[in-house]
Tab-separated table of C-alpha atoms in Angstrom:
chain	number	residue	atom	x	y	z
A	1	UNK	CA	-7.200	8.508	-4.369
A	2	UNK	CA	-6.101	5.570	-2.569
A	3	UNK	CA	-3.627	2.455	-3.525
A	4	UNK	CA	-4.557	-0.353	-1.469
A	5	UNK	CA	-2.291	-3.188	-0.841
A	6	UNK	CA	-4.017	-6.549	0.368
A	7	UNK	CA	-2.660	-8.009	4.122
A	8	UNK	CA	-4.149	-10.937	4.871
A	9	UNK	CA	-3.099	-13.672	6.827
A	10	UNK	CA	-1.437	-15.478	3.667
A	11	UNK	CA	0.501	-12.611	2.730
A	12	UNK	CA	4.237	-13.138	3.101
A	13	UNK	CA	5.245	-10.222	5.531
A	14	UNK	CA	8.073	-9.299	4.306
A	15	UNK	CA	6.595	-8.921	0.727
A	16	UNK	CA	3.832	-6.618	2.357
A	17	UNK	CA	6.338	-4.413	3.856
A	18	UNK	CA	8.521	-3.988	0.771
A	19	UNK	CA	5.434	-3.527	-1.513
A	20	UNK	CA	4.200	-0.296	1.190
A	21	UNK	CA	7.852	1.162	0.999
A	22	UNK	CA	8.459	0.954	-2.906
A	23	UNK	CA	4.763	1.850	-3.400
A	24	UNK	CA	4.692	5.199	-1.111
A	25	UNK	CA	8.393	5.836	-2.211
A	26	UNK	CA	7.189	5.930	-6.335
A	27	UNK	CA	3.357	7.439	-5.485
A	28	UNK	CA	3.474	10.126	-2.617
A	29	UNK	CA	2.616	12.616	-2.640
A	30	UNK	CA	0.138	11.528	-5.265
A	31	UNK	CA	-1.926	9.053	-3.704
A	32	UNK	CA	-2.363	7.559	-0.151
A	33	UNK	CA	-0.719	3.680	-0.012
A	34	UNK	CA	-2.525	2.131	2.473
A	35	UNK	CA	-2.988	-1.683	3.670
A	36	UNK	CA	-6.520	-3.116	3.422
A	37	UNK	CA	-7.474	-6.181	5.357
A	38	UNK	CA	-9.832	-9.125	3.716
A	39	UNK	CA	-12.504	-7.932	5.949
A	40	UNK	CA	-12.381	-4.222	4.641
A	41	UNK	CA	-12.884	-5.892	1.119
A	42	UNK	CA	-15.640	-7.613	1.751
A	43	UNK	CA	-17.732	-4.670	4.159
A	44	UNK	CA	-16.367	-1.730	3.297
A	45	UNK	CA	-16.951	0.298	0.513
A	46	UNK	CA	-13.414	0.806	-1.171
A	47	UNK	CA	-13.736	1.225	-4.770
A	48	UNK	CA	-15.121	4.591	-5.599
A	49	UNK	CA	-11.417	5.657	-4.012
A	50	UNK	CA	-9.210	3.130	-5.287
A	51	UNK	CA	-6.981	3.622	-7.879
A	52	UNK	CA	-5.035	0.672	-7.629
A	53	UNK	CA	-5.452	-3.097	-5.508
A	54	UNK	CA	-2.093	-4.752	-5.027
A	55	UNK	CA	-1.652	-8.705	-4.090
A	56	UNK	CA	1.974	-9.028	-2.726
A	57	UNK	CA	3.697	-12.066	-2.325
A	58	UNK	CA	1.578	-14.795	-0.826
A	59	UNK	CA	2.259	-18.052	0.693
A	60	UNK	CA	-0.804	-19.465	0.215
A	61	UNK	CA	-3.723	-19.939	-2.162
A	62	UNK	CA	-5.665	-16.597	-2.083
A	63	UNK	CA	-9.502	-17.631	-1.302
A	64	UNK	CA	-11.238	-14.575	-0.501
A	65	UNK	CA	-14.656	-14.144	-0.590
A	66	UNK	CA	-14.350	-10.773	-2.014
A	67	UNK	CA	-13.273	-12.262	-5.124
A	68	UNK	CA	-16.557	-11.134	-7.204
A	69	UNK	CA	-16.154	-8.119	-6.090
A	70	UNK	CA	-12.492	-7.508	-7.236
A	71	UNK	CA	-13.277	-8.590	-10.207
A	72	UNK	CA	-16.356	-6.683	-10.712
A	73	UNK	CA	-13.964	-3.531	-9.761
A	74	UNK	CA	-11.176	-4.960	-12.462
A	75	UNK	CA	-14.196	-5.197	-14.899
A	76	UNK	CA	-15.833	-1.494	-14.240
A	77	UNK	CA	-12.533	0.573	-15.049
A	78	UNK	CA	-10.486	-0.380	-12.158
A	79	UNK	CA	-6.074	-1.449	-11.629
A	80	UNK	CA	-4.957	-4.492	-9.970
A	81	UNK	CA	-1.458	-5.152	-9.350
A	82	UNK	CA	-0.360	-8.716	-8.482
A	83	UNK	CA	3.164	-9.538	-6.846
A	84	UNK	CA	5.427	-12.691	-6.737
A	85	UNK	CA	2.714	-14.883	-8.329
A	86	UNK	CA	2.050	-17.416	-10.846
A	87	UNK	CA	-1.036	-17.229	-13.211
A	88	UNK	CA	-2.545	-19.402	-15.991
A	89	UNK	CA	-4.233	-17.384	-18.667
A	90	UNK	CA	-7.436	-19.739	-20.268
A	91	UNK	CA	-10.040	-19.568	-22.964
A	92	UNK	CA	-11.916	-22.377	-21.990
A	93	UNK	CA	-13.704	-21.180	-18.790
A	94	UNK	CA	-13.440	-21.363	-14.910
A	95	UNK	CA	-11.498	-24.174	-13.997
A	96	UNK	CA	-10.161	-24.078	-10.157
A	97	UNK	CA	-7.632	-27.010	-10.715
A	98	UNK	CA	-5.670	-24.854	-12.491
A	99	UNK	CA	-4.341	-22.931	-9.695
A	100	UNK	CA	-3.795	-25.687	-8.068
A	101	UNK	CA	-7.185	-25.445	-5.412
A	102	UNK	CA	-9.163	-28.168	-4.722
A	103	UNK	CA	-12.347	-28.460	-7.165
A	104	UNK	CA	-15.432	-27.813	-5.581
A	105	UNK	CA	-18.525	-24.738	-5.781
A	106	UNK	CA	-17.180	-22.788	-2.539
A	107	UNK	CA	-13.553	-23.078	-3.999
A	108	UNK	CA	-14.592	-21.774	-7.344
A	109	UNK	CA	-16.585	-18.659	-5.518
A	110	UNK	CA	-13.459	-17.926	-3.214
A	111	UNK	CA	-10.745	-17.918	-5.820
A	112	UNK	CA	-9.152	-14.938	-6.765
A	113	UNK	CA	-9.484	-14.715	-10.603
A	114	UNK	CA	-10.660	-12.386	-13.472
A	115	UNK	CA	-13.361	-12.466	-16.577
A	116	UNK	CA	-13.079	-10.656	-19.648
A	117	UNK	CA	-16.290	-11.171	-20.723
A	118	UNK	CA	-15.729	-10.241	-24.518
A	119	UNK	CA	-12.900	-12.638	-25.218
A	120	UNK	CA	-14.025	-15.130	-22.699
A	121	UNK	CA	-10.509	-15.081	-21.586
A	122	UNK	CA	-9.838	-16.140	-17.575
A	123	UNK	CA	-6.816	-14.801	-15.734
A	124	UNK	CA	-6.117	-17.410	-12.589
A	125	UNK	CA	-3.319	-16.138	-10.237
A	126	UNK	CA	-1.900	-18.725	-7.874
A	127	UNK	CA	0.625	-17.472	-5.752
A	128	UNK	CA	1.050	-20.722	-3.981
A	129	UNK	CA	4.133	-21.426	-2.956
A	130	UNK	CA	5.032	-18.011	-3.723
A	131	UNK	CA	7.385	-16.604	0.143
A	132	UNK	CA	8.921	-20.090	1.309
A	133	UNK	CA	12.580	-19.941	1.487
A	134	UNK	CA	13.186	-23.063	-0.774
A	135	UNK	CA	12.078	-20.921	-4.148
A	136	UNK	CA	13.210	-17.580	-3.166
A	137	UNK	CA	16.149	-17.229	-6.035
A	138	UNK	CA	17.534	-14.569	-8.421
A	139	UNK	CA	16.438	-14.382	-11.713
A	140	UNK	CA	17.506	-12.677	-14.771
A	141	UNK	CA	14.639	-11.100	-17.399
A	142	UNK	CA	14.413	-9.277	-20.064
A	143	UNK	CA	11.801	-6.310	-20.627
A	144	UNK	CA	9.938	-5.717	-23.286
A	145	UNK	CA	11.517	-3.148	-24.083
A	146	UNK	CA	14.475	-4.742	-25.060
A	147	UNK	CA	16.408	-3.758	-21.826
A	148	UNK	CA	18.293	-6.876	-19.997
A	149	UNK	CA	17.762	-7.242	-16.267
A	150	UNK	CA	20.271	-9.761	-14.959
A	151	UNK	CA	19.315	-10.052	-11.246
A	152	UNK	CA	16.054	-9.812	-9.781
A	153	UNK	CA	14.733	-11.378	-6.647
A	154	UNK	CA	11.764	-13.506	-6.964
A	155	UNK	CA	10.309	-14.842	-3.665
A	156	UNK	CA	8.439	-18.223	-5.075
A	157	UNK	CA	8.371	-20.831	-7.851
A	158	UNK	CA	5.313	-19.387	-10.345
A	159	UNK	CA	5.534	-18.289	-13.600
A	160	UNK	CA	2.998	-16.782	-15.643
A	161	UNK	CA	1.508	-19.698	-18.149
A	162	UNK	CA	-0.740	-19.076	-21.490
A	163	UNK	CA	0.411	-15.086	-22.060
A	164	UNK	CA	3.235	-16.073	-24.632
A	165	UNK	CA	2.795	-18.166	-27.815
A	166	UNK	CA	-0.230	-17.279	-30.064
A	167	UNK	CA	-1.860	-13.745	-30.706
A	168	UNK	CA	-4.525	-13.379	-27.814
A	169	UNK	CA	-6.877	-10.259	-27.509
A	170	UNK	CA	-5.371	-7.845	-24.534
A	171	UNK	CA	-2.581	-9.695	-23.571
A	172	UNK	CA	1.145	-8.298	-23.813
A	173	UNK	CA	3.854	-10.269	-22.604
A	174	UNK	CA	6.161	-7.062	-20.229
A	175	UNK	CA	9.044	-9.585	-19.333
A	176	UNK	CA	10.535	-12.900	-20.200
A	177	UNK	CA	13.069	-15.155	-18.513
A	178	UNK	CA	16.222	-15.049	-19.916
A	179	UNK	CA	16.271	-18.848	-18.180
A	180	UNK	CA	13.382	-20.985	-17.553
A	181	UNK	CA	12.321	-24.486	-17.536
A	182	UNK	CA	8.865	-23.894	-18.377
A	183	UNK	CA	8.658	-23.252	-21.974
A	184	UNK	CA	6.624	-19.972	-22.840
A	185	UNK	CA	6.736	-19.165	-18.793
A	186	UNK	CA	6.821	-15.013	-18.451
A	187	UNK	CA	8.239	-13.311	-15.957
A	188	UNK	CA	5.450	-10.609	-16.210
A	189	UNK	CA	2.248	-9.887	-18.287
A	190	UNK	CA	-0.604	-7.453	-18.765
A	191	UNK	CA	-4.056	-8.514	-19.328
A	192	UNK	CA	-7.131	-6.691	-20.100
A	193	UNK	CA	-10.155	-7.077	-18.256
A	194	UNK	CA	-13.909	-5.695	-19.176
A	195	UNK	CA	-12.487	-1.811	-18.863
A	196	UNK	CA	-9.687	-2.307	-16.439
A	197	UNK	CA	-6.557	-3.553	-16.504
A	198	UNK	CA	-4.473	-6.184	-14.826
A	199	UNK	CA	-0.673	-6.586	-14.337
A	200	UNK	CA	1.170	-9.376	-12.672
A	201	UNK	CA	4.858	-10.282	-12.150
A	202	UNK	CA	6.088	-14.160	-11.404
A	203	UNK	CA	9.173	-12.245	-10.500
A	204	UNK	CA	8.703	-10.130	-7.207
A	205	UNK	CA	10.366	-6.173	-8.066
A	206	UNK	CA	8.606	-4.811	-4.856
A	207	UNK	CA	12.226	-6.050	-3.331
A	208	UNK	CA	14.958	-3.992	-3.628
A	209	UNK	CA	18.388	-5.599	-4.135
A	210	UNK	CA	20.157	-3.512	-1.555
A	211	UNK	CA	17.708	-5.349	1.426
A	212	UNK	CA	17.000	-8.335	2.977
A	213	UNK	CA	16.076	-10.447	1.454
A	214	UNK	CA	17.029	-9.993	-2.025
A	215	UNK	CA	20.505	-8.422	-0.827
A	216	UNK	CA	21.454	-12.043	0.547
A	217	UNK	CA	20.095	-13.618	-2.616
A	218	UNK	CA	21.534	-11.302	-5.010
A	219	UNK	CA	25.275	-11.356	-3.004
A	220	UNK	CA	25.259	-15.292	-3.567
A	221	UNK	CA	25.883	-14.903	-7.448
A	222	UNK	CA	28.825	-12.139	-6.565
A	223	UNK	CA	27.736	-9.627	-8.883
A	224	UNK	CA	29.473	-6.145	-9.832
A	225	UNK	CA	28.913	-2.999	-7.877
A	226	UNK	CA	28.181	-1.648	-11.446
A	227	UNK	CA	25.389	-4.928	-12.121
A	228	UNK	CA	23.985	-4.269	-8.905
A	229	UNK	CA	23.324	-0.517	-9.419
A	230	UNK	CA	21.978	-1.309	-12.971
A	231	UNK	CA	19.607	-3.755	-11.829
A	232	UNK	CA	17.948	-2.324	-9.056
A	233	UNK	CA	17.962	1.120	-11.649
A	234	UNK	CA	16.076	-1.110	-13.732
A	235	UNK	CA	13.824	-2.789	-10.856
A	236	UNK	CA	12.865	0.872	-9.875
A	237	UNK	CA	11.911	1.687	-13.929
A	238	UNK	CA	9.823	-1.584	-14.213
A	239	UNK	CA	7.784	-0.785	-11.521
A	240	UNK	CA	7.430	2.826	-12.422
A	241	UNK	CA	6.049	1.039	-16.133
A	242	UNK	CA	3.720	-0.923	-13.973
A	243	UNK	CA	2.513	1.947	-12.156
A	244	UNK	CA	1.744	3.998	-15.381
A	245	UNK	CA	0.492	1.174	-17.137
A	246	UNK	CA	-2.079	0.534	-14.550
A	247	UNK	CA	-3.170	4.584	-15.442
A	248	UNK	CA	-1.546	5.883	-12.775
A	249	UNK	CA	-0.291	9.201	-12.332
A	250	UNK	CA	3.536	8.878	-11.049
A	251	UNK	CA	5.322	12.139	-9.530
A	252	UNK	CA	8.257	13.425	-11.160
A	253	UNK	CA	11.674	11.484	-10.533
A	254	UNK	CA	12.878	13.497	-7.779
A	255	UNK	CA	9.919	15.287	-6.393
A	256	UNK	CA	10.217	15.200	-2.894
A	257	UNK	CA	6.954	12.459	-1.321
A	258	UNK	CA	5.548	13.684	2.085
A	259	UNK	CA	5.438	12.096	5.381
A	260	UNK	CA	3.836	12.071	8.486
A	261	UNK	CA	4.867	14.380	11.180
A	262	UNK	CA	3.603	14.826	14.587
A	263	UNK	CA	0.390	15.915	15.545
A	264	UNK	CA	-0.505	18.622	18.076
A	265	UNK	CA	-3.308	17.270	20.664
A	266	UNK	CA	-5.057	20.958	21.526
A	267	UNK	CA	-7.498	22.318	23.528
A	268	UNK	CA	-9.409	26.038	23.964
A	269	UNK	CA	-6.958	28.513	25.696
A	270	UNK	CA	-10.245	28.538	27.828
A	271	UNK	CA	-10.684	25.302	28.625
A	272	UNK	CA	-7.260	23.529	29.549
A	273	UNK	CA	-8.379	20.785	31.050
A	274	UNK	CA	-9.403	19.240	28.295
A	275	UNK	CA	-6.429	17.856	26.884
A	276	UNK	CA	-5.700	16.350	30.644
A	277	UNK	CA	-9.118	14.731	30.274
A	278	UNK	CA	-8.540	12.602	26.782
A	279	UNK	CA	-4.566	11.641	28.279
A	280	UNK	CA	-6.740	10.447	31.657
A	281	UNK	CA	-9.147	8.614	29.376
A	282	UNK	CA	-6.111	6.872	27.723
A	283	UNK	CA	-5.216	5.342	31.270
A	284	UNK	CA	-2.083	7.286	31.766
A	285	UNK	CA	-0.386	5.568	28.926
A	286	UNK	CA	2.086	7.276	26.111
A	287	UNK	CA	2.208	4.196	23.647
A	288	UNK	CA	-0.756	3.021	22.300
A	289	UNK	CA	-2.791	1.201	19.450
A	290	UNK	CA	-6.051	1.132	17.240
A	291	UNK	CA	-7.060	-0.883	14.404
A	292	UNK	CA	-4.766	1.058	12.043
A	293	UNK	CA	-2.264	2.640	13.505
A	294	UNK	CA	0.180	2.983	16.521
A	295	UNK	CA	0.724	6.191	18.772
A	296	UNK	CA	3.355	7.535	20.576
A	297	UNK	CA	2.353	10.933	22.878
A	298	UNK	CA	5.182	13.561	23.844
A	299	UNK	CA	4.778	16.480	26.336
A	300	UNK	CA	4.796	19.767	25.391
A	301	UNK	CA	8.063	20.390	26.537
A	302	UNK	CA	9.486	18.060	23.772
A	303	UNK	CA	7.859	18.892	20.634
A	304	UNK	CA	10.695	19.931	19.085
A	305	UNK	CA	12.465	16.320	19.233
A	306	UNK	CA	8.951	14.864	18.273
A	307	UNK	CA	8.770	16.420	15.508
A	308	UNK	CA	12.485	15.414	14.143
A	309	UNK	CA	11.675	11.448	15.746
A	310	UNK	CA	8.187	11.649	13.267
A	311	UNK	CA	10.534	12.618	10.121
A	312	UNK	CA	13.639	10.634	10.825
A	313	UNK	CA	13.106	7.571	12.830
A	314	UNK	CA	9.643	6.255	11.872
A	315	UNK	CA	9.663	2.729	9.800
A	316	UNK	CA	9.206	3.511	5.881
A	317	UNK	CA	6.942	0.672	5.353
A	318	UNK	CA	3.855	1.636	7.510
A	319	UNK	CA	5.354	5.203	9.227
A	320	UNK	CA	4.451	3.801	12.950
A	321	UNK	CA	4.210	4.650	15.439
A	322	UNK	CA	2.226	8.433	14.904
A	323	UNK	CA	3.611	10.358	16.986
A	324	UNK	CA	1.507	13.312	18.672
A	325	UNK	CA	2.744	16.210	20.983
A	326	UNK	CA	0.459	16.541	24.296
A	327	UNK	CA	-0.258	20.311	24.603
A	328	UNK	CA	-1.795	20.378	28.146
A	329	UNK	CA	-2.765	23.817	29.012
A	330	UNK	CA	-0.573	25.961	26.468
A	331	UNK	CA	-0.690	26.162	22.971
A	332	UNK	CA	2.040	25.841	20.082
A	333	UNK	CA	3.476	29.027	18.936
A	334	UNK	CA	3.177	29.856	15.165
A	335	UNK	CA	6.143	28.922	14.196
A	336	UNK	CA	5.254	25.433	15.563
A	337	UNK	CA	2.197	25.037	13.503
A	338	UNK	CA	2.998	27.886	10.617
A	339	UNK	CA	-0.124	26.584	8.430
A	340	UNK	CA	-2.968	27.341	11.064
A	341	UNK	CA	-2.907	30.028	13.698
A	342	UNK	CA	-4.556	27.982	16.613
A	343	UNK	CA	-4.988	31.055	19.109
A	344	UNK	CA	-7.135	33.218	16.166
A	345	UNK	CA	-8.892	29.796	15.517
A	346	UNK	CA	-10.170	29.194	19.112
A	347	UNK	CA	-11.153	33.250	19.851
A	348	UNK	CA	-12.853	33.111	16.390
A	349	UNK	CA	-15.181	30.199	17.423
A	350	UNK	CA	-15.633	31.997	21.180
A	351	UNK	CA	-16.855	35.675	19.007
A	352	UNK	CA	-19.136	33.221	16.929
A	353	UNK	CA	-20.713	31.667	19.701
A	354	UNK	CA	-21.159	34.984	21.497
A	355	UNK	CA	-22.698	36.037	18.364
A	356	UNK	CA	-25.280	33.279	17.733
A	357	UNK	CA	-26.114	33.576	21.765
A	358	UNK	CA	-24.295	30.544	22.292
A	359	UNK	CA	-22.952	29.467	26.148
A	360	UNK	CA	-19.322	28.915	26.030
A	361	UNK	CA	-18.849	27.262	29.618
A	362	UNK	CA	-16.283	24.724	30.684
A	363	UNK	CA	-18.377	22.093	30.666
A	364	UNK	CA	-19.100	20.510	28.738
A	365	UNK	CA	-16.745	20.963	25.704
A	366	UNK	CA	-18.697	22.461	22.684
A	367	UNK	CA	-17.517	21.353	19.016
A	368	UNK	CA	-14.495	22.764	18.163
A	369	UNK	CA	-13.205	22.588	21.465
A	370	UNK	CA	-10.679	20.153	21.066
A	371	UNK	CA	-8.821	18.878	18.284
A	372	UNK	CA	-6.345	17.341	16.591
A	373	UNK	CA	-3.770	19.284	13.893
A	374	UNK	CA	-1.693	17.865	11.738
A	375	UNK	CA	0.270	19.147	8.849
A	376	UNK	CA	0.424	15.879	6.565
A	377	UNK	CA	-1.325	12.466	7.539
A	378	UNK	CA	-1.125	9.059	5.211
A	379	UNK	CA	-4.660	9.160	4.816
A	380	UNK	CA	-7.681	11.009	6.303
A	381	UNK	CA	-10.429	8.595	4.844
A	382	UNK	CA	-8.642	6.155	7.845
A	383	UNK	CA	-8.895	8.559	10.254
A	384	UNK	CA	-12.430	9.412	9.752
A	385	UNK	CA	-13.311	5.829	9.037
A	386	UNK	CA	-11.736	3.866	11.816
């Protein structure tokens, strides 16, 4: 199952990244955490797979015109996770105004909110001006579960408005400010929705304390070595209570979570000049891009310090570049690819097709013919898709 995070254009970067590190760090091996841009909500047929949606951070107003369909995958069962943003909780109907959007039919159709159809209850997220350094500030909460939080970052000015204060149906109240302005503001709130659930944070624990740029933020106000340790212990836990109050299924605390490691570009032993074909194809080049990813190609000769670069040096958030080891006209050994014996693979598929009375020339290259292994990829619905 997938965990999709949300990158749009109004997305506050560095809110994205942290969100795809803490995410993969708390859910791998479990499920794939992948980013998911507003056009792949609207065309592409995500839900079935999704587990969980995730808003980080935003700096904007989030006007999508996938909203109806977010909420009509909220509504049907599904998890949405919402970062770093403001909300107003109301009983009275659609109102855009009160996330602070401009009135008007288009604006009401765009706006990223959710129906509970039994209650009547509306849940209106505004995340505006949620990233801008001005309102980017520590703040101390408590959980509900009684346990005291006394720094956490929180990358813009919105609070969570109409979750405290009288009994309402499917609302619990996870955090509260130990400090705030806004009387019966929360710092973080759950909210059911037709058969699905909804979670959102004002406060923004996708950052840890030990990073830019909570570190900076969280240094200002001099804490303890000991506070600091305790809080971002308790940042971690929060967001593990998220996680399984959103229905997912978290590893066990200290289970190692997979990564990527480099990929073998193969050919058959009988046709070598395959794999020089697809590197010709690529212009010559050894760094490259696609919609999804970036890719780095090695030679043969270095596979060994690929393979350590994939598992040490790649970038936590999105694990870029891939890295993939050019076999041109040899194989990998077994103990280079210990899951899959490549040379019994390709004389297998040569003994079937001289079975079925099948040519197995050259030219051209047959199915099977040329592929690419890999022990552990983030996600094989994005390689097959895209």
């Amino acid at each position: 199952m997938n965990v999709l995070v949300y990158s749009g254009s109004e997305v506050v970067q560095a809110s994205l990244d942290h969100t795809l590190s803490s995410l993969r760090s708390l859910l791998l091996p479990h499920y794939s955490v992948q980013p998911i841009t507003p056009q792949s909500l609207l065309s592409q047929p995500w839900q079935p797979n999704c587990a969980l949606l995730v808003f980080p951070g935003c700096r904007d107003i989030v006007l999508t015109k996938s909203a109806s369909k977010i909420n009509e995958f909220v509504n049907k069962g599904g998890a949405f996770l919402g970062l770093g943003t403001g909300a107003h909780y109301s009983l009275k109907g659609l109102n855009p105004e009160l996330s602070g959007a401009a009135p008007s039919s288009a604006t009401a159709d765009m706006m990223l909110r959710f129906s509970d159809m039994a209650s009547g209850a509306h849940i209106y997220p505004s995340f505006q001006p949620s990233g801008s350094d001005t309102s980017a500030r520590a703040v101390a909460i408590e959980t509900y579960e009684g346990e005291r939080i006394d720094l956490m970052y929180q990358g813009g000015s919105g609070e969570l408005l109409g979750a405290e204060g009288e009994k309402k149906p499917k609302v619990r109240v996870l955090a509260r400010y130990l400090e705030s302005d806004v009387p019966g503001a929360a710092a973080a709130a759950s909210y059911g929705v037709g058969a699905g659930k909804v979670v959102l944070w004002a406060a923004s624990p996708e950052f840890p304390l030990t990073e830019e740029p909570a570190s900076s933020v969280a240094l200002a106000l001099s804490p303890s070595p000991a506070t600091l340790d305790l809080a971002e212990e308790r940042r971690q836990l929060v967001m593990r209570r998220s996680l399984v109050l959103l229905g997912l299924n978290l590893p066990e605390t200290g289970e190692t979570a997979n990564r990527p490691i480099a990929q073998y570009l193969v050919s058959h032993f009988l046709k070598p000049a395959i794999v020089s074909a697809v590197t010709r194809a690529l212009g010559g080049v050894d760094l490259f891009e696609d919609e999804s990813d970036h890719f780095q190609l090695h030679s043969f000769e270095t596979a060994q310090n690929a393979r350590a670069i994939a598992v040490a040096q790649s970038n936590p958030s999105t694990w870029q570049p891939k890295h993939i080891i050019v076999c041109d006209g040899q194989l990998p050994g077994p103990e280079q690819t210990p899951l899959f014996d490549l040379t019994l693979f390709f004389s297998s598929l040569s003994a079937a097709r001289k079975k079925e009375e099948l040519q197995d020339d050259r030219e051209p290259w047959c199915f099977g013919d040329a592929l690419l292994y890999g022990e552990v990829v983030t996600s094989t619905q994005t390689m097959l898709d895209k």
